[in-house]
Amino acid sequence: MNTKDVVYIALFAALLAGLGAVPPLTLPNIGVPITAQTMGVMLAGGILGAKRGALSVVLFLVLVAVGLPLLSGGRGGMGVFAGVSAGFLFSWVIGAYIVGLIVEQNWERLNFVWAMAATIVGGIFIVYLIGIPWLAIAAQMPFLKAFTASMAFVPGDIIKAVVSAFVVIQVKKSYPLINR
């Protein structure tokens, strides 16, 4: 890892923190907020690639764990990793990695469709795959209820995936070596 990698990782951790300034919309039936920060996860993986994208999310979560109020709504500290949204937070690392992996594997032929596929698979599917079961356990609710309640996130996540895919393609056109 070189200085450029460290700077990119820190920059995208800061981007995640900045997206936390967007006020959350907490769903009353499950207590998990809708935030802009999942778009940061998609962008980190899509622009930085698997390793650096995942490391930027790890850095962000470490900063949250030590108490910085970087999550949407000014949340931070170890307690957030035991709450109902913790599974979603943990999934961000894997989600960014998967987005980055798909983008890296298709870099030469990357277009909007591939970028959308990457952001949907890593930024939505993987996040839900880990976050929903955690929600069901932590909130002590049936899995089907947790799944159904989480579907309220899908329209916003699709919009974030579209925006992220567009940005990834624009960055690739402007700076084709960033993913290397």
PDB file of C-alpha atoms in Angstrom:
ATOM      1  CA  MET A   1       0.000   0.000   0.000  1.00  0.00           C
ATOM      2  CA  ASN A   2       1.392   3.375  -0.960  1.00  0.00           C
ATOM      3  CA  THR A   3       0.633   6.959   0.037  1.00  0.00           C
ATOM      4  CA  LYS A   4      -1.905   7.357  -2.760  1.00  0.00           C
ATOM      5  CA  ASP A   5      -3.871   4.349  -1.471  1.00  0.00           C
ATOM      6  CA  VAL A   6      -3.898   5.726   2.081  1.00  0.00           C
ATOM      7  CA  VAL A   7      -5.115   9.106   0.841  1.00  0.00           C
ATOM      8  CA  TYR A   8      -7.922   7.519  -1.211  1.00  0.00           C
ATOM      9  CA  ILE A   9      -8.994   5.354   1.721  1.00  0.00           C
ATOM     10  CA  ALA A  10      -9.073   8.356   4.059  1.00  0.00           C
ATOM     11  CA  LEU A  11     -10.866  10.471   1.449  1.00  0.00           C
ATOM     12  CA  PHE A  12     -13.666   7.951   1.037  1.00  0.00           C
ATOM     13  CA  ALA A  13     -13.971   7.470   4.798  1.00  0.00           C
ATOM     14  CA  ALA A  14     -14.457  11.247   4.923  1.00  0.00           C
ATOM     15  CA  LEU A  15     -17.025  11.006   2.123  1.00  0.00           C
ATOM     16  CA  LEU A  16     -18.965   8.465   4.184  1.00  0.00           C
ATOM     17  CA  ALA A  17     -18.804  10.818   7.154  1.00  0.00           C
ATOM     18  CA  GLY A  18     -19.976  13.725   4.999  1.00  0.00           C
ATOM     19  CA  LEU A  19     -22.932  11.721   3.728  1.00  0.00           C
ATOM     20  CA  GLY A  20     -23.833  11.217   7.379  1.00  0.00           C
ATOM     21  CA  ALA A  21     -24.688  14.926   7.541  1.00  0.00           C
ATOM     22  CA  VAL A  22     -27.794  14.201   5.486  1.00  0.00           C
ATOM     23  CA  PRO A  23     -30.552  13.833   8.101  1.00  0.00           C
ATOM     24  CA  PRO A  24     -31.773  10.238   8.518  1.00  0.00           C
ATOM     25  CA  LEU A  25     -35.329   9.135   8.001  1.00  0.00           C
ATOM     26  CA  THR A  26     -35.978   6.500  10.643  1.00  0.00           C
ATOM     27  CA  LEU A  27     -38.663   3.962   9.895  1.00  0.00           C
ATOM     28  CA  PRO A  28     -40.883   3.690  12.972  1.00  0.00           C
ATOM     29  CA  ASN A  29     -41.677   0.006  12.605  1.00  0.00           C
ATOM     30  CA  ILE A  30     -38.042  -1.167  12.668  1.00  0.00           C
ATOM     31  CA  GLY A  31     -35.862   1.672  13.979  1.00  0.00           C
ATOM     32  CA  VAL A  32     -33.324   1.488  11.151  1.00  0.00           C
ATOM     33  CA  PRO A  33     -32.696   4.846   9.474  1.00  0.00           C
ATOM     34  CA  ILE A  34     -32.687   5.515   5.752  1.00  0.00           C
ATOM     35  CA  THR A  35     -29.401   7.340   5.130  1.00  0.00           C
ATOM     36  CA  ALA A  36     -27.283   8.581   2.245  1.00  0.00           C
ATOM     37  CA  GLN A  37     -24.282   6.681   3.594  1.00  0.00           C
ATOM     38  CA  THR A  38     -25.024   3.495   1.666  1.00  0.00           C
ATOM     39  CA  MET A  39     -24.319   5.494  -1.481  1.00  0.00           C
ATOM     40  CA  GLY A  40     -20.855   6.155  -0.051  1.00  0.00           C
ATOM     41  CA  VAL A  41     -20.358   2.407   0.262  1.00  0.00           C
ATOM     42  CA  MET A  42     -21.303   1.942  -3.405  1.00  0.00           C
ATOM     43  CA  LEU A  43     -19.013   4.785  -4.491  1.00  0.00           C
ATOM     44  CA  ALA A  44     -16.076   3.576  -2.396  1.00  0.00           C
ATOM     45  CA  GLY A  45     -16.134   0.125  -3.963  1.00  0.00           C
ATOM     46  CA  GLY A  46     -16.957   1.347  -7.458  1.00  0.00           C
ATOM     47  CA  ILE A  47     -14.280   4.016  -7.607  1.00  0.00           C
ATOM     48  CA  LEU A  48     -11.504   2.642  -5.392  1.00  0.00           C
ATOM     49  CA  GLY A  49     -11.911  -1.049  -6.099  1.00  0.00           C
ATOM     50  CA  ALA A  50     -12.457  -3.954  -3.737  1.00  0.00           C
ATOM     51  CA  LYS A  51      -9.535  -3.654  -1.326  1.00  0.00           C
ATOM     52  CA  ARG A  52      -9.314   0.129  -0.971  1.00  0.00           C
ATOM     53  CA  GLY A  53     -13.104   0.527  -0.986  1.00  0.00           C
ATOM     54  CA  ALA A  54     -13.548  -1.998   1.817  1.00  0.00           C
ATOM     55  CA  LEU A  55     -10.661  -0.477   3.791  1.00  0.00           C
ATOM     56  CA  SER A  56     -12.228   2.974   3.552  1.00  0.00           C
ATOM     57  CA  VAL A  57     -15.410   1.578   5.120  1.00  0.00           C
ATOM     58  CA  VAL A  58     -13.382  -0.221   7.801  1.00  0.00           C
ATOM     59  CA  LEU A  59     -11.635   3.064   8.639  1.00  0.00           C
ATOM     60  CA  PHE A  60     -14.981   4.843   8.825  1.00  0.00           C
ATOM     61  CA  LEU A  61     -16.446   2.178  11.134  1.00  0.00           C
ATOM     62  CA  VAL A  62     -13.358   2.292  13.384  1.00  0.00           C
ATOM     63  CA  LEU A  63     -13.852   6.052  13.718  1.00  0.00           C
ATOM     64  CA  VAL A  64     -17.505   5.440  14.601  1.00  0.00           C
ATOM     65  CA  ALA A  65     -16.498   2.761  17.124  1.00  0.00           C
ATOM     66  CA  VAL A  66     -14.136   5.111  18.961  1.00  0.00           C
ATOM     67  CA  GLY A  67     -17.047   7.461  19.469  1.00  0.00           C
ATOM     68  CA  LEU A  68     -17.034   9.951  16.629  1.00  0.00           C
ATOM     69  CA  PRO A  69     -20.657  10.841  15.770  1.00  0.00           C
ATOM     70  CA  LEU A  70     -20.254  10.154  12.057  1.00  0.00           C
ATOM     71  CA  LEU A  71     -23.341   8.068  11.396  1.00  0.00           C
ATOM     72  CA  SER A  72     -26.405   9.825  10.115  1.00  0.00           C
ATOM     73  CA  GLY A  73     -28.198  11.525  12.951  1.00  0.00           C
ATOM     74  CA  GLY A  74     -24.940  12.069  14.858  1.00  0.00           C
ATOM     75  CA  ARG A  75     -24.675   8.522  16.137  1.00  0.00           C
ATOM     76  CA  GLY A  76     -21.392   6.935  17.094  1.00  0.00           C
ATOM     77  CA  GLY A  77     -19.745   4.757  19.711  1.00  0.00           C
ATOM     78  CA  MET A  78     -19.671   1.029  20.332  1.00  0.00           C
ATOM     79  CA  GLY A  79     -23.390   0.885  21.108  1.00  0.00           C
ATOM     80  CA  VAL A  80     -24.355   1.239  17.455  1.00  0.00           C
ATOM     81  CA  PHE A  81     -22.676  -2.104  16.778  1.00  0.00           C
ATOM     82  CA  ALA A  82     -25.127  -3.861  19.101  1.00  0.00           C
ATOM     83  CA  GLY A  83     -28.300  -2.196  17.833  1.00  0.00           C
ATOM     84  CA  VAL A  84     -30.831  -3.207  15.225  1.00  0.00           C
ATOM     85  CA  SER A  85     -28.910  -1.507  12.408  1.00  0.00           C
ATOM     86  CA  ALA A  86     -25.536  -3.099  13.240  1.00  0.00           C
ATOM     87  CA  GLY A  87     -25.895  -5.825  10.617  1.00  0.00           C
ATOM     88  CA  PHE A  88     -26.277  -3.165   7.967  1.00  0.00           C
ATOM     89  CA  LEU A  89     -23.144  -1.391   9.251  1.00  0.00           C
ATOM     90  CA  PHE A  90     -21.074  -4.593   9.218  1.00  0.00           C
ATOM     91  CA  SER A  91     -22.371  -5.397   5.732  1.00  0.00           C
ATOM     92  CA  TRP A  92     -21.003  -2.145   4.347  1.00  0.00           C
ATOM     93  CA  VAL A  93     -17.450  -3.531   4.343  1.00  0.00           C
ATOM     94  CA  ILE A  94     -18.443  -6.624   2.368  1.00  0.00           C
ATOM     95  CA  GLY A  95     -20.775  -4.590   0.154  1.00  0.00           C
ATOM     96  CA  ALA A  96     -17.999  -2.153  -0.820  1.00  0.00           C
ATOM     97  CA  TYR A  97     -15.668  -5.094  -1.456  1.00  0.00           C
ATOM     98  CA  ILE A  98     -18.191  -6.839  -3.729  1.00  0.00           C
ATOM     99  CA  VAL A  99     -18.997  -3.634  -5.643  1.00  0.00           C
ATOM    100  CA  GLY A 100     -15.272  -3.104  -6.141  1.00  0.00           C
ATOM    101  CA  LEU A 101     -14.643  -6.692  -7.150  1.00  0.00           C
ATOM    102  CA  ILE A 102     -17.342  -6.613  -9.836  1.00  0.00           C
ATOM    103  CA  VAL A 103     -16.079  -3.267 -11.140  1.00  0.00           C
ATOM    104  CA  GLU A 104     -12.455  -4.472 -11.180  1.00  0.00           C
ATOM    105  CA  GLN A 105     -13.329  -7.680 -13.014  1.00  0.00           C
ATOM    106  CA  ASN A 106     -15.199  -5.695 -15.661  1.00  0.00           C
ATOM    107  CA  TRP A 107     -13.047  -2.555 -15.763  1.00  0.00           C
ATOM    108  CA  GLU A 108     -12.091  -2.792 -19.433  1.00  0.00           C
ATOM    109  CA  ARG A 109     -15.698  -3.235 -20.555  1.00  0.00           C
ATOM    110  CA  LEU A 110     -17.282  -1.264 -17.704  1.00  0.00           C
ATOM    111  CA  ASN A 111     -20.404   0.555 -18.773  1.00  0.00           C
ATOM    112  CA  PHE A 112     -23.486   1.810 -16.978  1.00  0.00           C
ATOM    113  CA  VAL A 113     -25.102  -1.657 -16.953  1.00  0.00           C
ATOM    114  CA  TRP A 114     -22.052  -3.307 -15.320  1.00  0.00           C
ATOM    115  CA  ALA A 115     -21.740  -0.442 -12.855  1.00  0.00           C
ATOM    116  CA  MET A 116     -25.447  -0.764 -11.962  1.00  0.00           C
ATOM    117  CA  ALA A 117     -25.053  -4.510 -11.522  1.00  0.00           C
ATOM    118  CA  ALA A 118     -22.113  -3.933  -9.187  1.00  0.00           C
ATOM    119  CA  THR A 119     -23.895  -1.335  -7.064  1.00  0.00           C
ATOM    120  CA  ILE A 120     -27.071  -3.400  -6.837  1.00  0.00           C
ATOM    121  CA  VAL A 121     -25.327  -6.678  -5.973  1.00  0.00           C
ATOM    122  CA  GLY A 122     -22.823  -5.249  -3.488  1.00  0.00           C
ATOM    123  CA  GLY A 123     -24.588  -2.134  -2.304  1.00  0.00           C
ATOM    124  CA  ILE A 124     -28.102  -3.511  -1.970  1.00  0.00           C
ATOM    125  CA  PHE A 125     -28.257  -7.315  -2.121  1.00  0.00           C
ATOM    126  CA  ILE A 126     -25.228  -7.998   0.116  1.00  0.00           C
ATOM    127  CA  VAL A 127     -26.215  -5.237   2.548  1.00  0.00           C
ATOM    128  CA  TYR A 128     -29.732  -6.680   2.885  1.00  0.00           C
ATOM    129  CA  LEU A 129     -28.452 -10.269   3.009  1.00  0.00           C
ATOM    130  CA  ILE A 130     -26.504  -9.449   6.166  1.00  0.00           C
ATOM    131  CA  GLY A 131     -28.566  -6.590   7.601  1.00  0.00           C
ATOM    132  CA  ILE A 132     -32.034  -8.149   7.555  1.00  0.00           C
ATOM    133  CA  PRO A 133     -31.216 -11.313   9.538  1.00  0.00           C
ATOM    134  CA  TRP A 134     -29.369  -9.184  12.121  1.00  0.00           C
ATOM    135  CA  LEU A 135     -32.399  -6.888  12.319  1.00  0.00           C
ATOM    136  CA  ALA A 136     -34.724  -9.840  12.881  1.00  0.00           C
ATOM    137  CA  ILE A 137     -32.559 -11.185  15.703  1.00  0.00           C
ATOM    138  CA  ALA A 138     -31.769  -7.833  17.356  1.00  0.00           C
ATOM    139  CA  ALA A 139     -35.346  -6.562  17.167  1.00  0.00           C
ATOM    140  CA  GLN A 140     -36.738  -9.983  18.104  1.00  0.00           C
ATOM    141  CA  MET A 141     -39.114 -10.009  15.182  1.00  0.00           C
ATOM    142  CA  PRO A 142     -39.928 -12.727  12.663  1.00  0.00           C
ATOM    143  CA  PHE A 143     -37.619 -12.773   9.664  1.00  0.00           C
ATOM    144  CA  LEU A 144     -40.500 -12.215   7.247  1.00  0.00           C
ATOM    145  CA  LYS A 145     -41.567  -9.089   9.125  1.00  0.00           C
ATOM    146  CA  ALA A 146     -37.989  -7.758   9.117  1.00  0.00           C
ATOM    147  CA  PHE A 147     -37.699  -8.518   5.408  1.00  0.00           C
ATOM    148  CA  THR A 148     -41.011  -6.869   4.576  1.00  0.00           C
ATOM    149  CA  ALA A 149     -40.237  -3.781   6.661  1.00  0.00           C
ATOM    150  CA  SER A 150     -36.823  -3.470   5.015  1.00  0.00           C
ATOM    151  CA  MET A 151     -38.383  -3.304   1.572  1.00  0.00           C
ATOM    152  CA  ALA A 152     -39.174   0.347   2.344  1.00  0.00           C
ATOM    153  CA  PHE A 153     -35.460   0.980   1.728  1.00  0.00           C
ATOM    154  CA  VAL A 154     -35.454  -0.424  -1.808  1.00  0.00           C
ATOM    155  CA  PRO A 155     -36.706   2.610  -3.797  1.00  0.00           C
ATOM    156  CA  GLY A 156     -34.118   4.906  -2.218  1.00  0.00           C
ATOM    157  CA  ASP A 157     -31.380   2.318  -2.604  1.00  0.00           C
ATOM    158  CA  ILE A 158     -32.179   1.916  -6.298  1.00  0.00           C
ATOM    159  CA  ILE A 159     -31.854   5.684  -6.732  1.00  0.00           C
ATOM    160  CA  LYS A 160     -28.518   5.611  -4.874  1.00  0.00           C
ATOM    161  CA  ALA A 161     -27.365   2.730  -7.082  1.00  0.00           C
ATOM    162  CA  VAL A 162     -28.254   4.650 -10.264  1.00  0.00           C
ATOM    163  CA  VAL A 163     -26.448   7.790  -9.069  1.00  0.00           C
ATOM    164  CA  SER A 164     -23.435   5.750  -7.928  1.00  0.00           C
ATOM    165  CA  ALA A 165     -23.228   3.845 -11.223  1.00  0.00           C
ATOM    166  CA  PHE A 166     -23.343   7.122 -13.139  1.00  0.00           C
ATOM    167  CA  VAL A 167     -20.572   8.616 -10.984  1.00  0.00           C
ATOM    168  CA  VAL A 168     -18.408   5.479 -11.312  1.00  0.00           C
ATOM    169  CA  ILE A 169     -18.675   5.630 -15.112  1.00  0.00           C
ATOM    170  CA  GLN A 170     -17.880   9.349 -15.167  1.00  0.00           C
ATOM    171  CA  VAL A 171     -14.841   8.846 -12.920  1.00  0.00           C
ATOM    172  CA  LYS A 172     -13.638   5.993 -15.127  1.00  0.00           C
ATOM    173  CA  LYS A 173     -13.877   8.248 -18.196  1.00  0.00           C
ATOM    174  CA  SER A 174     -12.121  11.135 -16.443  1.00  0.00           C
ATOM    175  CA  TYR A 175      -9.516   9.195 -14.512  1.00  0.00           C
ATOM    176  CA  PRO A 176      -9.221   5.658 -15.912  1.00  0.00           C
ATOM    177  CA  LEU A 177      -6.294   4.658 -13.686  1.00  0.00           C
ATOM    178  CA  ILE A 178      -7.995   5.328 -10.329  1.00  0.00           C
ATOM    179  CA  ASN A 179      -9.100   1.713  -9.972  1.00  0.00           C
ATOM    180  CA  ARG A 180      -5.578   0.398 -10.349  1.00  0.00           C
TER     181      ARG A 180
END
